[in-house]
Amino acid sequence: MMQINSEYVVKNHRRQLFFGGFLLMLSLMCVAMTVLFLFVSNSANQRVEEIRQQYRTISERREARVAELTSQLVALQNKLDGTVKHPVSNPADKGKPAEGDKSPPQPKR
């Protein structure tokens, strides 16, 4: 007959208790890391959303400025087209050749 409180049984139970405690600590560490990961991930997602909102605002301002400059450019282009269609010709300039049309001076002999 075997004794219940034999040295072998006590060592076996200690080993099992130690191993169970070790696994319990690993499980608690995994749970803590999961909670920490979720917290960090959530705060990072909030920060990313804030940054995206800031860039949306900046983009909207830039697009509004581009639209304003485009309308000013169209207005200036229309004014420029209006002045080019009706050039003012000076009668005194009709007989003179244009600056680029002049022939080079002839050398004297």
mmCIF file of N, CA, C and O in Angstrom:
data_model
loop_
_atom_site.group_PDB
_atom_site.id
_atom_site.type_symbol
_atom_site.label_atom_id
_atom_site.label_comp_id
_atom_site.label_asym_id
_atom_site.label_seq_id
_atom_site.Cartn_x
_atom_site.Cartn_y
_atom_site.Cartn_z
ATOM 1 N N MET A 1 0.808 -1.169 0.000
ATOM 2 C CA MET A 1 0.000 0.000 0.000
ATOM 3 C C MET A 1 0.870 1.259 0.000
ATOM 4 O O MET A 1 1.932 1.280 0.603
ATOM 5 N N MET A 2 0.366 2.298 -0.708
ATOM 6 C CA MET A 2 1.140 3.511 -0.862
ATOM 7 C C MET A 2 0.597 4.582 0.069
ATOM 8 O O MET A 2 -0.612 4.716 0.238
ATOM 9 N N GLN A 3 1.492 5.322 0.657
ATOM 10 C CA GLN A 3 1.056 6.397 1.542
ATOM 11 C C GLN A 3 0.629 7.610 0.709
ATOM 12 O O GLN A 3 1.220 7.919 -0.308
ATOM 13 N N ILE A 4 -0.396 8.309 1.195
ATOM 14 C CA ILE A 4 -0.931 9.469 0.466
ATOM 15 C C ILE A 4 0.040 10.641 0.546
ATOM 16 O O ILE A 4 0.231 11.366 -0.411
ATOM 17 N N ASN A 5 0.665 10.822 1.686
ATOM 18 C CA ASN A 5 1.557 11.964 1.861
ATOM 19 C C ASN A 5 3.013 11.585 1.624
ATOM 20 O O ASN A 5 3.903 12.102 2.272
ATOM 21 N N SER A 6 3.242 10.745 0.712
ATOM 22 C CA SER A 6 4.623 10.349 0.449
ATOM 23 C C SER A 6 5.374 11.515 -0.189
ATOM 24 O O SER A 6 4.786 12.456 -0.720
ATOM 25 N N GLU A 7 6.677 11.478 -0.122
ATOM 26 C CA GLU A 7 7.534 12.541 -0.657
ATOM 27 C C GLU A 7 7.324 12.707 -2.163
ATOM 28 O O GLU A 7 7.315 13.825 -2.685
ATOM 29 N N TYR A 8 7.107 11.625 -2.884
ATOM 30 C CA TYR A 8 6.905 11.672 -4.347
ATOM 31 C C TYR A 8 5.632 12.438 -4.678
ATOM 32 O O TYR A 8 5.612 13.271 -5.586
ATOM 33 N N VAL A 9 4.552 12.176 -3.962
ATOM 34 C CA VAL A 9 3.274 12.831 -4.223
ATOM 35 C C VAL A 9 3.374 14.316 -3.918
ATOM 36 O O VAL A 9 2.869 15.163 -4.665
ATOM 37 N N VAL A 10 4.051 14.702 -2.854
ATOM 38 C CA VAL A 10 4.194 16.116 -2.497
ATOM 39 C C VAL A 10 5.010 16.838 -3.557
ATOM 40 O O VAL A 10 4.661 17.941 -3.997
ATOM 41 N N LYS A 11 6.112 16.246 -4.027
ATOM 42 C CA LYS A 11 6.928 16.880 -5.064
ATOM 43 C C LYS A 11 6.134 17.002 -6.365
ATOM 44 O O LYS A 11 6.230 18.002 -7.078
ATOM 45 N N ASN A 12 5.355 15.975 -6.676
ATOM 46 C CA ASN A 12 4.551 15.988 -7.893
ATOM 47 C C ASN A 12 3.516 17.102 -7.826
ATOM 48 O O ASN A 12 3.320 17.836 -8.802
ATOM 49 N N HIS A 13 2.872 17.287 -6.667
ATOM 50 C CA HIS A 13 1.878 18.354 -6.517
ATOM 51 C C HIS A 13 2.544 19.718 -6.567
ATOM 52 O O HIS A 13 2.008 20.657 -7.170
ATOM 53 N N ARG A 14 3.710 19.849 -5.956
ATOM 54 C CA ARG A 14 4.421 21.135 -6.018
ATOM 55 C C ARG A 14 4.777 21.485 -7.463
ATOM 56 O O ARG A 14 4.628 22.626 -7.885
ATOM 57 N N ARG A 15 5.240 20.515 -8.190
ATOM 58 C CA ARG A 15 5.604 20.743 -9.583
ATOM 59 C C ARG A 15 4.370 21.163 -10.383
ATOM 60 O O ARG A 15 4.425 22.098 -11.189
ATOM 61 N N GLN A 16 3.254 20.501 -10.161
ATOM 62 C CA GLN A 16 2.021 20.839 -10.872
ATOM 63 C C GLN A 16 1.519 22.231 -10.467
ATOM 64 O O GLN A 16 1.059 23.006 -11.321
ATOM 65 N N LEU A 17 1.608 22.565 -9.182
ATOM 66 C CA LEU A 17 1.179 23.885 -8.720
ATOM 67 C C LEU A 17 2.081 24.982 -9.309
ATOM 68 O O LEU A 17 1.595 26.040 -9.743
ATOM 69 N N PHE A 18 3.370 24.746 -9.315
ATOM 70 C CA PHE A 18 4.295 25.713 -9.888
ATOM 71 C C PHE A 18 4.013 25.905 -11.377
ATOM 72 O O PHE A 18 3.944 27.034 -11.873
ATOM 73 N N PHE A 19 3.830 24.811 -12.090
ATOM 74 C CA PHE A 19 3.553 24.877 -13.526
ATOM 75 C C PHE A 19 2.213 25.581 -13.789
ATOM 76 O O PHE A 19 2.106 26.425 -14.689
ATOM 77 N N GLY A 20 1.197 25.278 -12.984
ATOM 78 C CA GLY A 20 -0.112 25.945 -13.126
ATOM 79 C C GLY A 20 -0.015 27.429 -12.841
ATOM 80 O O GLY A 20 -0.615 28.252 -13.539
ATOM 81 N N GLY A 21 0.739 27.792 -11.800
ATOM 82 C CA GLY A 21 0.930 29.212 -11.492
ATOM 83 C C GLY A 21 1.667 29.932 -12.608
ATOM 84 O O GLY A 21 1.336 31.080 -12.953
ATOM 85 N N PHE A 22 2.661 29.272 -13.161
ATOM 86 C CA PHE A 22 3.417 29.849 -14.272
ATOM 87 C C PHE A 22 2.508 30.100 -15.472
ATOM 88 O O PHE A 22 2.532 31.176 -16.083
ATOM 89 N N LEU A 23 1.676 29.108 -15.808
ATOM 90 C CA LEU A 23 0.745 29.281 -16.935
ATOM 91 C C LEU A 23 -0.285 30.363 -16.638
ATOM 92 O O LEU A 23 -0.680 31.124 -17.535
ATOM 93 N N LEU A 24 -0.722 30.453 -15.364
ATOM 94 C CA LEU A 24 -1.678 31.502 -14.979
ATOM 95 C C LEU A 24 -1.042 32.875 -15.144
ATOM 96 O O LEU A 24 -1.685 33.807 -15.651
ATOM 97 N N MET A 25 0.225 33.023 -14.754
ATOM 98 C CA MET A 25 0.920 34.306 -14.907
ATOM 99 C C MET A 25 1.083 34.664 -16.393
ATOM 100 O O MET A 25 0.909 35.822 -16.772
ATOM 101 N N LEU A 26 1.397 33.669 -17.221
ATOM 102 C CA LEU A 26 1.498 33.936 -18.660
ATOM 103 C C LEU A 26 0.152 34.378 -19.232
ATOM 104 O O LEU A 26 0.089 35.294 -20.066
ATOM 105 N N SER A 27 -0.919 33.738 -18.776
ATOM 106 C CA SER A 27 -2.257 34.107 -19.252
ATOM 107 C C SER A 27 -2.598 35.535 -18.837
ATOM 108 O O SER A 27 -3.123 36.323 -19.645
ATOM 109 N N LEU A 28 -2.298 35.893 -17.587
ATOM 110 C CA LEU A 28 -2.567 37.254 -17.117
ATOM 111 C C LEU A 28 -1.728 38.280 -17.884
ATOM 112 O O LEU A 28 -2.215 39.376 -18.203
ATOM 113 N N MET A 29 -0.498 37.913 -18.188
ATOM 114 C CA MET A 29 0.347 38.811 -18.963
ATOM 115 C C MET A 29 -0.218 39.002 -20.375
ATOM 116 O O MET A 29 -0.230 40.117 -20.908
ATOM 117 N N CYS A 30 -0.728 37.942 -20.970
ATOM 118 C CA CYS A 30 -1.333 38.058 -22.308
ATOM 119 C C CYS A 30 -2.587 38.930 -22.269
ATOM 120 O O CYS A 30 -2.805 39.748 -23.166
ATOM 121 N N VAL A 31 -3.383 38.767 -21.237
ATOM 122 C CA VAL A 31 -4.588 39.598 -21.099
ATOM 123 C C VAL A 31 -4.194 41.067 -20.940
ATOM 124 O O VAL A 31 -4.773 41.957 -21.575
ATOM 125 N N ALA A 32 -3.193 41.327 -20.084
ATOM 126 C CA ALA A 32 -2.742 42.700 -19.876
ATOM 127 C C ALA A 32 -2.191 43.299 -21.170
ATOM 128 O O ALA A 32 -2.468 44.467 -21.497
ATOM 129 N N MET A 33 -1.437 42.519 -21.916
ATOM 130 C CA MET A 33 -0.883 43.022 -23.177
ATOM 131 C C MET A 33 -1.993 43.292 -24.194
ATOM 132 O O MET A 33 -1.924 44.265 -24.950
ATOM 133 N N THR A 34 -3.021 42.465 -24.198
ATOM 134 C CA THR A 34 -4.146 42.681 -25.116
ATOM 135 C C THR A 34 -4.878 43.967 -24.775
ATOM 136 O O THR A 34 -5.200 44.773 -25.659
ATOM 137 N N VAL A 35 -5.128 44.188 -23.481
ATOM 138 C CA VAL A 35 -5.803 45.422 -23.053
ATOM 139 C C VAL A 35 -4.943 46.634 -23.409
ATOM 140 O O VAL A 35 -5.445 47.643 -23.919
ATOM 141 N N LEU A 36 -3.650 46.538 -23.147
ATOM 142 C CA LEU A 36 -2.739 47.635 -23.470
ATOM 143 C C LEU A 36 -2.718 47.894 -24.970
ATOM 144 O O LEU A 36 -2.761 49.046 -25.415
ATOM 145 N N PHE A 37 -2.675 46.842 -25.766
ATOM 146 C CA PHE A 37 -2.684 47.000 -27.223
ATOM 147 C C PHE A 37 -3.960 47.685 -27.695
ATOM 148 O O PHE A 37 -3.920 48.587 -28.538
ATOM 149 N N LEU A 38 -5.103 47.276 -27.149
ATOM 150 C CA LEU A 38 -6.367 47.899 -27.549
ATOM 151 C C LEU A 38 -6.403 49.372 -27.166
ATOM 152 O O LEU A 38 -6.878 50.214 -27.937
ATOM 153 N N PHE A 39 -5.903 49.699 -25.991
ATOM 154 C CA PHE A 39 -5.877 51.091 -25.554
ATOM 155 C C PHE A 39 -4.986 51.929 -26.464
ATOM 156 O O PHE A 39 -5.375 52.998 -26.916
ATOM 157 N N VAL A 40 -3.778 51.443 -26.734
ATOM 158 C CA VAL A 40 -2.836 52.185 -27.591
ATOM 159 C C VAL A 40 -3.384 52.294 -29.008
ATOM 160 O O VAL A 40 -3.306 53.349 -29.642
ATOM 161 N N SER A 41 -3.966 51.217 -29.504
ATOM 162 C CA SER A 41 -4.516 51.230 -30.850
ATOM 163 C C SER A 41 -5.668 52.236 -30.953
ATOM 164 O O SER A 41 -5.761 52.984 -31.927
ATOM 165 N N ASN A 42 -6.513 52.267 -29.942
ATOM 166 C CA ASN A 42 -7.649 53.190 -29.948
ATOM 167 C C ASN A 42 -7.164 54.639 -29.904
ATOM 168 O O ASN A 42 -7.645 55.487 -30.664
ATOM 169 N N SER A 43 -6.204 54.941 -29.034
ATOM 170 C CA SER A 43 -5.706 56.311 -28.955
ATOM 171 C C SER A 43 -4.970 56.696 -30.241
ATOM 172 O O SER A 43 -5.059 57.839 -30.702
ATOM 173 N N ALA A 44 -4.260 55.736 -30.845
ATOM 174 C CA ALA A 44 -3.578 56.025 -32.114
ATOM 175 C C ALA A 44 -4.600 56.282 -33.219
ATOM 176 O O ALA A 44 -4.409 57.186 -34.046
ATOM 177 N N ASN A 45 -5.668 55.511 -33.244
ATOM 178 C CA ASN A 45 -6.708 55.729 -34.254
ATOM 179 C C ASN A 45 -7.362 57.093 -34.078
ATOM 180 O O ASN A 45 -7.677 57.767 -35.065
ATOM 181 N N GLN A 46 -7.567 57.507 -32.835
ATOM 182 C CA GLN A 46 -8.141 58.836 -32.598
ATOM 183 C C GLN A 46 -7.188 59.924 -33.092
ATOM 184 O O GLN A 46 -7.615 60.906 -33.706
ATOM 185 N N ARG A 47 -5.904 59.765 -32.826
ATOM 186 C CA ARG A 47 -4.919 60.754 -33.270
ATOM 187 C C ARG A 47 -4.846 60.809 -34.793
ATOM 188 O O ARG A 47 -4.775 61.894 -35.382
ATOM 189 N N VAL A 48 -4.895 59.649 -35.431
ATOM 190 C CA VAL A 48 -4.881 59.604 -36.898
ATOM 191 C C VAL A 48 -6.112 60.316 -37.453
ATOM 192 O O VAL A 48 -6.034 61.065 -38.432
ATOM 193 N N GLU A 49 -7.255 60.117 -36.829
ATOM 194 C CA GLU A 49 -8.481 60.776 -37.284
ATOM 195 C C GLU A 49 -8.388 62.294 -37.110
ATOM 196 O O GLU A 49 -8.840 63.049 -37.974
ATOM 197 N N GLU A 50 -7.771 62.740 -36.018
ATOM 198 C CA GLU A 50 -7.567 64.181 -35.818
ATOM 199 C C GLU A 50 -6.664 64.748 -36.908
ATOM 200 O O GLU A 50 -6.933 65.823 -37.458
ATOM 201 N N ILE A 51 -5.603 64.037 -37.227
ATOM 202 C CA ILE A 51 -4.681 64.496 -38.275
ATOM 203 C C ILE A 51 -5.392 64.533 -39.623
ATOM 204 O O ILE A 51 -5.242 65.490 -40.398
ATOM 205 N N ARG A 52 -6.193 63.522 -39.906
ATOM 206 C CA ARG A 52 -6.942 63.517 -41.180
ATOM 207 C C ARG A 52 -7.904 64.705 -41.245
ATOM 208 O O ARG A 52 -8.063 65.323 -42.306
ATOM 209 N N GLN A 53 -8.557 65.026 -40.119
ATOM 210 C CA GLN A 53 -9.476 66.156 -40.096
ATOM 211 C C GLN A 53 -8.718 67.460 -40.340
ATOM 212 O O GLN A 53 -9.197 68.330 -41.077
ATOM 213 N N GLN A 54 -7.537 67.605 -39.741
ATOM 214 C CA GLN A 54 -6.732 68.804 -39.974
ATOM 215 C C GLN A 54 -6.352 68.921 -41.447
ATOM 216 O O GLN A 54 -6.438 70.008 -42.035
ATOM 217 N N TYR A 55 -5.958 67.816 -42.049
ATOM 218 C CA TYR A 55 -5.577 67.857 -43.463
ATOM 219 C C TYR A 55 -6.789 68.105 -44.364
ATOM 220 O O TYR A 55 -6.655 68.752 -45.404
ATOM 221 N N ARG A 56 -7.962 67.615 -43.964
ATOM 222 C CA ARG A 56 -9.175 67.927 -44.738
ATOM 223 C C ARG A 56 -9.440 69.430 -44.716
ATOM 224 O O ARG A 56 -9.768 70.028 -45.744
ATOM 225 N N THR A 57 -9.301 70.038 -43.543
ATOM 226 C CA THR A 57 -9.517 71.475 -43.416
ATOM 227 C C THR A 57 -8.519 72.248 -44.265
ATOM 228 O O THR A 57 -8.886 73.183 -44.986
ATOM 229 N N ILE A 58 -7.258 71.844 -44.187
ATOM 230 C CA ILE A 58 -6.215 72.512 -44.988
ATOM 231 C C ILE A 58 -6.508 72.343 -46.473
ATOM 232 O O ILE A 58 -6.388 73.287 -47.262
ATOM 233 N N SER A 59 -6.927 71.154 -46.873
ATOM 234 C CA SER A 59 -7.224 70.881 -48.278
ATOM 235 C C SER A 59 -8.410 71.720 -48.757
ATOM 236 O O SER A 59 -8.384 72.248 -49.871
ATOM 237 N N GLU A 60 -9.430 71.835 -47.926
ATOM 238 C CA GLU A 60 -10.597 72.641 -48.315
ATOM 239 C C GLU A 60 -10.201 74.107 -48.496
ATOM 240 O O GLU A 60 -10.645 74.772 -49.438
ATOM 241 N N ARG A 61 -9.357 74.626 -47.578
ATOM 242 C CA ARG A 61 -8.899 76.012 -47.717
ATOM 243 C C ARG A 61 -8.084 76.183 -48.993
ATOM 244 O O ARG A 61 -8.234 77.170 -49.718
ATOM 245 N N ARG A 62 -7.221 75.210 -49.291
ATOM 246 C CA ARG A 62 -6.392 75.288 -50.489
ATOM 247 C C ARG A 62 -7.265 75.247 -51.745
ATOM 248 O O ARG A 62 -7.052 76.005 -52.690
ATOM 249 N N GLU A 63 -8.265 74.365 -51.756
ATOM 250 C CA GLU A 63 -9.150 74.272 -52.922
ATOM 251 C C GLU A 63 -9.949 75.556 -53.109
ATOM 252 O O GLU A 63 -10.166 75.991 -54.245
ATOM 253 N N ALA A 64 -10.373 76.171 -52.004
ATOM 254 C CA ALA A 64 -11.096 77.438 -52.108
ATOM 255 C C ALA A 64 -10.182 78.522 -52.677
ATOM 256 O O ALA A 64 -10.598 79.322 -53.531
ATOM 257 N N ARG A 65 -8.933 78.550 -52.243
ATOM 258 C CA ARG A 65 -7.977 79.534 -52.746
ATOM 259 C C ARG A 65 -7.688 79.301 -54.233
ATOM 260 O O ARG A 65 -7.602 80.250 -55.017
ATOM 261 N N VAL A 66 -7.560 78.036 -54.628
ATOM 262 C CA VAL A 66 -7.326 77.728 -56.042
ATOM 263 C C VAL A 66 -8.522 78.160 -56.880
ATOM 264 O O VAL A 66 -8.363 78.716 -57.971
ATOM 265 N N ALA A 67 -9.732 77.922 -56.384
ATOM 266 C CA ALA A 67 -10.928 78.346 -57.120
ATOM 267 C C ALA A 67 -10.968 79.863 -57.257
ATOM 268 O O ALA A 67 -11.300 80.399 -58.331
ATOM 269 N N GLU A 68 -10.599 80.564 -56.195
ATOM 270 C CA GLU A 68 -10.583 82.030 -56.247
ATOM 271 C C GLU A 68 -9.544 82.522 -57.257
ATOM 272 O O GLU A 68 -9.829 83.406 -58.076
ATOM 273 N N LEU A 69 -8.356 81.948 -57.214
ATOM 274 C CA LEU A 69 -7.314 82.356 -58.155
ATOM 275 C C LEU A 69 -7.684 82.000 -59.592
ATOM 276 O O LEU A 69 -7.378 82.743 -60.526
ATOM 277 N N THR A 70 -8.367 80.878 -59.770
ATOM 278 C CA THR A 70 -8.803 80.486 -61.108
ATOM 279 C C THR A 70 -9.808 81.486 -61.666
ATOM 280 O O THR A 70 -9.726 81.875 -62.835
ATOM 281 N N SER A 71 -10.745 81.915 -60.831
ATOM 282 C CA SER A 71 -11.730 82.894 -61.295
ATOM 283 C C SER A 71 -11.053 84.223 -61.622
ATOM 284 O O SER A 71 -11.394 84.875 -62.617
ATOM 285 N N GLN A 72 -10.060 84.627 -60.818
ATOM 286 C CA GLN A 72 -9.318 85.856 -61.126
ATOM 287 C C GLN A 72 -8.542 85.706 -62.431
ATOM 288 O O GLN A 72 -8.483 86.634 -63.244
ATOM 289 N N LEU A 73 -7.955 84.525 -62.640
ATOM 290 C CA LEU A 73 -7.210 84.279 -63.871
ATOM 291 C C LEU A 73 -8.124 84.326 -65.091
ATOM 292 O O LEU A 73 -7.773 84.895 -66.131
ATOM 293 N N VAL A 74 -9.310 83.746 -64.967
ATOM 294 C CA VAL A 74 -10.271 83.778 -66.084
ATOM 295 C C VAL A 74 -10.672 85.217 -66.385
ATOM 296 O O VAL A 74 -10.749 85.625 -67.557
ATOM 297 N N ALA A 75 -10.902 86.006 -65.342
ATOM 298 C CA ALA A 75 -11.277 87.410 -65.558
ATOM 299 C C ALA A 75 -10.135 88.166 -66.241
ATOM 300 O O ALA A 75 -10.373 88.935 -67.185
ATOM 301 N N LEU A 76 -8.921 87.948 -65.791
ATOM 302 C CA LEU A 76 -7.779 88.617 -66.424
ATOM 303 C C LEU A 76 -7.574 88.142 -67.852
ATOM 304 O O LEU A 76 -7.235 88.936 -68.745
ATOM 305 N N GLN A 77 -7.790 86.866 -68.091
ATOM 306 C CA GLN A 77 -7.648 86.329 -69.454
ATOM 307 C C GLN A 77 -8.697 86.947 -70.377
ATOM 308 O O GLN A 77 -8.397 87.280 -71.531
ATOM 309 N N ASN A 78 -9.924 87.111 -69.872
ATOM 310 C CA ASN A 78 -10.974 87.738 -70.679
ATOM 311 C C ASN A 78 -10.620 89.189 -70.993
ATOM 312 O O ASN A 78 -10.835 89.661 -72.113
ATOM 313 N N LYS A 79 -10.065 89.915 -70.007
ATOM 314 C CA LYS A 79 -9.656 91.299 -70.254
ATOM 315 C C LYS A 79 -8.531 91.336 -71.288
ATOM 316 O O LYS A 79 -8.516 92.173 -72.176
ATOM 317 N N LEU A 80 -7.580 90.405 -71.148
ATOM 318 C CA LEU A 80 -6.453 90.354 -72.079
ATOM 319 C C LEU A 80 -6.932 90.019 -73.490
ATOM 320 O O LEU A 80 -6.484 90.618 -74.463
ATOM 321 N N ASP A 81 -7.859 89.076 -73.596
ATOM 322 C CA ASP A 81 -8.410 88.745 -74.918
ATOM 323 C C ASP A 81 -9.142 89.932 -75.516
ATOM 324 O O ASP A 81 -9.088 90.144 -76.727
ATOM 325 N N GLY A 82 -9.805 90.714 -74.694
ATOM 326 C CA GLY A 82 -10.519 91.896 -75.183
ATOM 327 C C GLY A 82 -9.568 92.948 -75.703
ATOM 328 O O GLY A 82 -9.841 93.619 -76.693
ATOM 329 N N THR A 83 -8.430 93.108 -75.058
ATOM 330 C CA THR A 83 -7.472 94.116 -75.529
ATOM 331 C C THR A 83 -6.705 93.625 -76.746
ATOM 332 O O THR A 83 -6.313 94.420 -77.589
ATOM 333 N N VAL A 84 -6.501 92.355 -76.912
ATOM 334 C CA VAL A 84 -5.766 91.827 -78.057
ATOM 335 C C VAL A 84 -6.639 91.880 -79.311
ATOM 336 O O VAL A 84 -6.137 92.110 -80.411
ATOM 337 N N LYS A 85 -7.927 91.737 -79.181
ATOM 338 C CA LYS A 85 -8.813 91.753 -80.345
ATOM 339 C C LYS A 85 -8.864 93.133 -80.983
ATOM 340 O O LYS A 85 -9.079 93.262 -82.176
ATOM 341 N N HIS A 86 -8.680 94.177 -80.192
ATOM 342 C CA HIS A 86 -8.737 95.546 -80.708
ATOM 343 C C HIS A 86 -7.393 96.235 -80.476
ATOM 344 O O HIS A 86 -7.282 97.100 -79.617
ATOM 345 N N PRO A 87 -6.394 95.886 -81.259
ATOM 346 C CA PRO A 87 -5.094 96.531 -81.044
ATOM 347 C C PRO A 87 -5.138 97.981 -81.493
ATOM 348 O O PRO A 87 -5.778 98.328 -82.482
ATOM 349 N N VAL A 88 -4.466 98.810 -80.763
ATOM 350 C CA VAL A 88 -4.399 100.229 -81.117
ATOM 351 C C VAL A 88 -3.190 100.400 -82.022
ATOM 352 O O VAL A 88 -2.061 100.132 -81.626
ATOM 353 N N SER A 89 -3.449 100.790 -83.267
ATOM 354 C CA SER A 89 -2.336 100.961 -84.202
ATOM 355 C C SER A 89 -1.970 102.442 -84.252
ATOM 356 O O SER A 89 -2.835 103.304 -84.363
ATOM 357 N N ASN A 90 -0.723 102.734 -84.220
ATOM 358 C CA ASN A 90 -0.230 104.102 -84.269
ATOM 359 C C ASN A 90 0.160 104.402 -85.720
ATOM 360 O O ASN A 90 0.979 103.696 -86.285
ATOM 361 N N PRO A 91 -0.425 105.427 -86.334
ATOM 362 C CA PRO A 91 -0.125 105.702 -87.741
ATOM 363 C C PRO A 91 1.343 106.058 -87.974
ATOM 364 O O PRO A 91 1.880 105.834 -89.044
ATOM 365 N N ALA A 92 2.013 106.583 -87.000
ATOM 366 C CA ALA A 92 3.409 106.977 -87.192
ATOM 367 C C ALA A 92 4.301 105.741 -87.310
ATOM 368 O O ALA A 92 5.369 105.808 -87.903
ATOM 369 N N ASP A 93 3.875 104.605 -86.745
ATOM 370 C CA ASP A 93 4.688 103.396 -86.764
ATOM 371 C C ASP A 93 4.522 102.576 -88.037
ATOM 372 O O ASP A 93 5.226 101.598 -88.228
ATOM 373 N N LYS A 94 3.589 102.953 -88.921
ATOM 374 C CA LYS A 94 3.315 102.115 -90.086
ATOM 375 C C LYS A 94 4.489 102.069 -91.054
ATOM 376 O O LYS A 94 4.761 101.061 -91.660
ATOM 377 N N GLY A 95 5.196 103.141 -91.223
ATOM 378 C CA GLY A 95 6.277 103.185 -92.190
ATOM 379 C C GLY A 95 7.568 102.589 -91.651
ATOM 380 O O GLY A 95 8.448 102.215 -92.413
ATOM 381 N N LYS A 96 7.698 102.513 -90.367
ATOM 382 C CA LYS A 96 8.937 102.002 -89.794
ATOM 383 C C LYS A 96 8.886 100.480 -89.710
ATOM 384 O O LYS A 96 7.870 99.924 -89.355
ATOM 385 N N PRO A 97 9.999 99.824 -90.052
ATOM 386 C CA PRO A 97 10.005 98.359 -89.879
ATOM 387 C C PRO A 97 10.095 98.014 -88.390
ATOM 388 O O PRO A 97 10.589 98.800 -87.590
ATOM 389 N N ALA A 98 9.621 96.850 -88.084
ATOM 390 C CA ALA A 98 9.680 96.390 -86.695
ATOM 391 C C ALA A 98 11.129 96.194 -86.297
ATOM 392 O O ALA A 98 12.016 96.045 -87.134
ATOM 393 N N GLU A 99 11.390 96.160 -85.005
ATOM 394 C CA GLU A 99 12.759 96.053 -84.490
ATOM 395 C C GLU A 99 13.460 94.800 -84.991
ATOM 396 O O GLU A 99 14.622 94.823 -85.323
ATOM 397 N N GLY A 100 12.757 93.700 -85.053
ATOM 398 C CA GLY A 100 13.350 92.445 -85.496
ATOM 399 C C GLY A 100 13.496 92.361 -87.008
ATOM 400 O O GLY A 100 14.223 91.536 -87.531
ATOM 401 N N ASP A 101 12.815 93.220 -87.753
ATOM 402 C CA ASP A 101 12.841 93.158 -89.205
ATOM 403 C C ASP A 101 13.993 93.959 -89.820
ATOM 404 O O ASP A 101 14.205 93.915 -91.023
ATOM 405 N N LYS A 102 14.711 94.718 -89.059
ATOM 406 C CA LYS A 102 15.793 95.543 -89.595
ATOM 407 C C LYS A 102 16.894 94.662 -90.132
ATOM 408 O O LYS A 102 17.226 93.632 -89.556
ATOM 409 N N SER A 103 17.460 95.085 -91.249
ATOM 410 C CA SER A 103 18.595 94.343 -91.819
ATOM 411 C C SER A 103 19.857 94.839 -91.153
ATOM 412 O O SER A 103 19.931 96.004 -90.728
ATOM 413 N N PRO A 104 20.878 94.009 -91.060
ATOM 414 C CA PRO A 104 22.124 94.461 -90.432
ATOM 415 C C PRO A 104 22.771 95.568 -91.254
ATOM 416 O O PRO A 104 22.604 95.626 -92.483
ATOM 417 N N PRO A 105 23.472 96.453 -90.591
ATOM 418 C CA PRO A 105 24.085 97.564 -91.345
ATOM 419 C C PRO A 105 25.132 97.044 -92.345
ATOM 420 O O PRO A 105 25.834 96.077 -92.054
ATOM 421 N N GLN A 106 25.181 97.705 -93.510
ATOM 422 C CA GLN A 106 26.120 97.312 -94.562
ATOM 423 C C GLN A 106 27.483 97.966 -94.258
ATOM 424 O O GLN A 106 27.554 99.129 -93.911
ATOM 425 N N PRO A 107 28.528 97.181 -94.409
ATOM 426 C CA PRO A 107 29.860 97.772 -94.153
ATOM 427 C C PRO A 107 30.201 98.780 -95.262
ATOM 428 O O PRO A 107 29.856 98.599 -96.417
ATOM 429 N N LYS A 108 30.860 99.842 -94.862
ATOM 430 C CA LYS A 108 31.281 100.864 -95.825
ATOM 431 C C LYS A 108 32.539 100.419 -96.509
ATOM 432 O O LYS A 108 33.426 99.869 -95.906
ATOM 433 N N ARG A 109 32.656 100.770 -97.875
ATOM 434 C CA ARG A 109 33.836 100.371 -98.624
ATOM 435 C C ARG A 109 34.717 101.525 -98.903
ATOM 436 O O ARG A 109 34.485 102.607 -99.044
#
